[in-house]
Tab-separated table of C-alpha atoms in Angstrom:
chain	number	residue	atom	x	y	z
A	1	MET	CA	-102.147	50.976	144.847
A	2	ASN	CA	-104.382	48.574	146.273
A	3	ARG	CA	-106.655	49.089	149.568
A	4	ARG	CA	-104.198	47.398	151.950
A	5	ASP	CA	-101.218	49.590	150.722
A	6	PHE	CA	-103.271	52.587	151.028
A	7	LEU	CA	-104.021	51.997	154.677
A	8	LYS	CA	-100.287	51.660	155.388
A	9	VAL	CA	-99.698	55.226	154.065
A	10	PRO	CA	-99.562	57.938	156.842
A	11	ALA	CA	-102.502	60.169	157.085
A	12	ALA	CA	-100.434	63.236	156.638
A	13	ALA	CA	-99.466	61.962	153.045
A	14	VAL	CA	-102.916	61.422	152.106
A	15	PHE	CA	-104.221	64.582	153.517
A	16	PRO	CA	-103.417	66.892	150.718
A	17	TYR	CA	-105.557	64.562	148.130
A	18	ILE	CA	-108.580	64.890	150.596
A	19	ALA	CA	-108.579	68.446	151.558
A	20	ARG	CA	-107.749	70.266	148.169
A	21	PRO	CA	-106.589	73.812	148.701
A	22	THR	CA	-109.059	76.511	147.760
A	23	VAL	CA	-106.338	78.528	146.003
A	24	LEU	CA	-104.581	76.318	143.513
A	25	GLY	CA	-101.027	76.670	142.486
A	26	ALA	CA	-99.512	76.505	139.047
A	27	ASN	CA	-99.079	72.669	139.008
A	28	ASP	CA	-102.598	71.965	140.357
A	29	ARG	CA	-104.156	73.627	137.107
A	30	VAL	CA	-104.458	71.792	133.757
A	31	THR	CA	-104.246	74.027	130.591
A	32	LEU	CA	-106.515	73.059	127.918
A	33	GLY	CA	-107.007	73.579	124.333
A	34	PHE	CA	-110.084	72.868	122.065
A	35	ILE	CA	-109.741	71.605	118.601
A	36	GLY	CA	-112.861	72.026	116.645
A	37	VAL	CA	-115.311	74.549	118.205
A	38	GLY	CA	-118.457	73.479	116.418
A	39	ASN	CA	-121.853	72.527	118.103
A	40	ARG	CA	-120.675	69.958	120.050
A	41	ALA	CA	-117.715	71.669	121.486
A	42	ARG	CA	-119.828	74.747	122.028
A	43	TRP	CA	-122.432	72.812	124.123
A	44	MET	CA	-119.482	71.293	126.241
A	45	LEU	CA	-118.014	74.876	126.849
A	46	LYS	CA	-121.372	76.181	127.847
A	47	ASN	CA	-122.634	73.230	129.896
A	48	GLU	CA	-119.648	71.203	131.351
A	49	ASP	CA	-117.481	72.109	134.425
A	50	PHE	CA	-113.909	71.539	133.586
A	51	GLY	CA	-112.874	71.425	137.176
A	52	PHE	CA	-109.162	72.298	137.657
A	53	GLY	CA	-108.988	72.871	134.033
A	54	ARG	CA	-108.541	76.249	132.293
A	55	VAL	CA	-109.103	76.754	128.550
A	56	VAL	CA	-106.525	79.064	126.799
A	57	ALA	CA	-106.746	78.343	123.175
A	58	MET	CA	-109.016	76.984	120.400
A	59	ALA	CA	-108.321	75.892	116.916
A	60	ASP	CA	-110.796	75.482	114.085
A	61	ILE	CA	-110.577	75.739	110.080
A	62	TRP	CA	-113.787	77.813	110.065
A	63	PRO	CA	-113.188	81.520	111.323
A	64	GLN	CA	-116.905	81.843	112.146
A	65	SER	CA	-116.748	79.216	114.738
A	66	PHE	CA	-114.653	81.277	117.017
A	67	ALA	CA	-117.334	84.084	116.869
A	68	GLU	CA	-120.092	81.448	117.662
A	69	THR	CA	-118.029	80.097	120.578
A	70	ILE	CA	-117.629	83.510	121.974
A	71	LYS	CA	-121.314	84.058	121.971
A	72	VAL	CA	-121.899	81.018	124.285
A	73	ARG	CA	-118.719	81.568	126.269
A	74	PRO	CA	-117.893	85.356	126.406
A	75	ASP	CA	-114.479	84.629	128.249
A	76	ALA	CA	-113.411	82.639	125.024
A	77	SER	CA	-112.702	86.170	123.519
A	78	ALA	CA	-109.551	86.002	125.654
A	79	TRP	CA	-108.552	82.469	124.175
A	80	THR	CA	-105.843	82.663	121.490
A	81	GLN	CA	-107.289	81.411	118.199
A	82	TYR	CA	-105.646	79.266	115.667
A	83	SER	CA	-106.693	78.258	112.304
A	84	ASP	CA	-104.016	75.255	112.469
A	85	TYR	CA	-104.096	73.210	115.585
A	86	ARG	CA	-100.382	72.290	115.063
A	87	ARG	CA	-99.508	76.022	115.809
A	88	MET	CA	-101.517	75.893	118.850
A	89	PHE	CA	-99.273	72.950	119.927
A	90	ASP	CA	-96.087	74.970	119.125
A	91	LYS	CA	-97.296	78.216	120.825
A	92	GLU	CA	-99.353	77.143	123.942
A	93	LYS	CA	-98.032	75.428	126.953
A	94	LEU	CA	-101.005	72.908	127.067
A	95	ASP	CA	-101.530	69.947	129.276
A	96	ALA	CA	-104.396	68.513	127.297
A	97	VAL	CA	-106.731	68.997	124.240
A	98	PHE	CA	-110.380	68.257	123.531
A	99	VAL	CA	-110.563	66.931	119.923
A	100	GLU	CA	-114.182	67.922	118.822
A	101	THR	CA	-113.458	67.630	115.231
A	102	PRO	CA	-115.715	65.704	112.617
A	103	THR	CA	-114.819	61.927	112.900
A	104	HIS	CA	-112.750	61.468	109.740
A	105	PRO	CA	-109.833	63.619	110.946
A	106	ARG	CA	-110.087	62.751	114.577
A	107	VAL	CA	-107.546	60.004	114.805
A	108	LEU	CA	-104.811	61.977	112.986
A	109	VAL	CA	-105.494	65.082	115.136
A	110	SER	CA	-105.272	62.886	118.232
A	111	ILE	CA	-101.979	61.392	117.136
A	112	HIS	CA	-100.488	64.761	116.454
A	113	ALA	CA	-101.621	65.919	119.997
A	114	ILE	CA	-99.958	62.763	121.551
A	115	GLN	CA	-96.921	63.341	119.741
A	116	ALA	CA	-96.786	66.961	120.987
A	117	GLY	CA	-96.837	65.365	124.543
A	118	LEU	CA	-100.710	66.157	125.220
A	119	ASP	CA	-103.372	63.995	126.908
A	120	VAL	CA	-106.514	63.870	124.878
A	121	TYR	CA	-110.227	63.773	125.356
A	122	ALA	CA	-111.915	62.992	121.972
A	123	GLU	CA	-115.486	62.797	121.042
A	124	LYS	CA	-117.073	59.529	119.870
A	125	PRO	CA	-117.066	57.680	117.486
A	126	LEU	CA	-113.110	57.732	118.203
A	127	THR	CA	-112.215	56.125	114.986
A	128	LEU	CA	-113.810	54.988	111.709
A	129	THR	CA	-112.093	51.564	111.609
A	130	VAL	CA	-110.808	49.040	114.011
A	131	GLU	CA	-107.336	49.509	112.358
A	132	GLU	CA	-107.257	53.303	113.174
A	133	GLY	CA	-108.237	52.350	116.842
A	134	ARG	CA	-105.191	49.819	116.957
A	135	VAL	CA	-102.802	52.502	115.535
A	136	LEU	CA	-104.171	55.166	117.908
A	137	THR	CA	-103.717	52.753	120.871
A	138	LYS	CA	-100.150	52.080	119.886
A	139	PHE	CA	-99.464	55.739	119.894
A	140	VAL	CA	-100.986	56.337	123.250
A	141	ARG	CA	-98.954	53.544	124.863
A	142	ARG	CA	-95.590	54.354	123.120
A	143	HIS	CA	-95.935	58.034	124.246
A	144	LYS	CA	-97.422	57.100	127.727
A	145	ARG	CA	-100.229	59.686	127.349
A	146	VAL	CA	-103.860	59.552	128.442
A	147	LEU	CA	-106.767	59.367	125.878
A	148	GLN	CA	-110.328	59.270	126.820
A	149	THR	CA	-113.248	59.311	124.683
A	150	GLY	CA	-116.974	60.148	125.578
A	151	THR	CA	-119.873	58.035	125.978
A	152	GLN	CA	-122.123	60.429	127.725
A	153	GLN	CA	-125.355	59.369	125.774
A	154	ARG	CA	-125.348	55.978	127.124
A	155	SER	CA	-126.866	57.196	130.138
A	156	MET	CA	-129.447	59.586	128.911
A	157	PRO	CA	-133.028	58.697	129.688
A	158	ILE	CA	-134.144	58.241	126.183
A	159	ASN	CA	-131.109	55.823	125.387
A	160	ARG	CA	-131.745	53.899	128.579
A	161	TYR	CA	-135.473	53.562	127.408
A	162	ALA	CA	-134.536	52.487	123.993
A	163	ASN	CA	-132.074	49.746	125.238
A	164	SER	CA	-134.775	48.396	127.595
A	165	LEU	CA	-137.006	47.588	124.475
């Protein structure tokens, strides 16, 4: 919607988006899962605000990762734990997942999530090759899902300094 069309919309239609309710309904909440709960995922779970998102499950091939996650995020003890992320897709009613795996499995995991009807936030680098990126882009478009990848470090002071040299 462009600015001119937006201005034609009655204020009553826009108001719900401006004044969000303090008590959210079920349709206002986003149910999240984490795939890979290693160092980066634990940092995110400890330091990031997920807004309207609520984490309910985590998957990792290393059982000790669950215990480490619970240390930094005590409420994670209530999350369902999976050794196979595909079981998490089958059993949980998720809206989206964070793919925090090492780089080499990231594309395949993201494709499986997209095929399961989930939106995806994946770490960087998103792919190992340009061809993997093309395949992933096709899946996102075909299944009409949202995929985002992080580039947070670009704004860190040390990286801005390095870019200025």
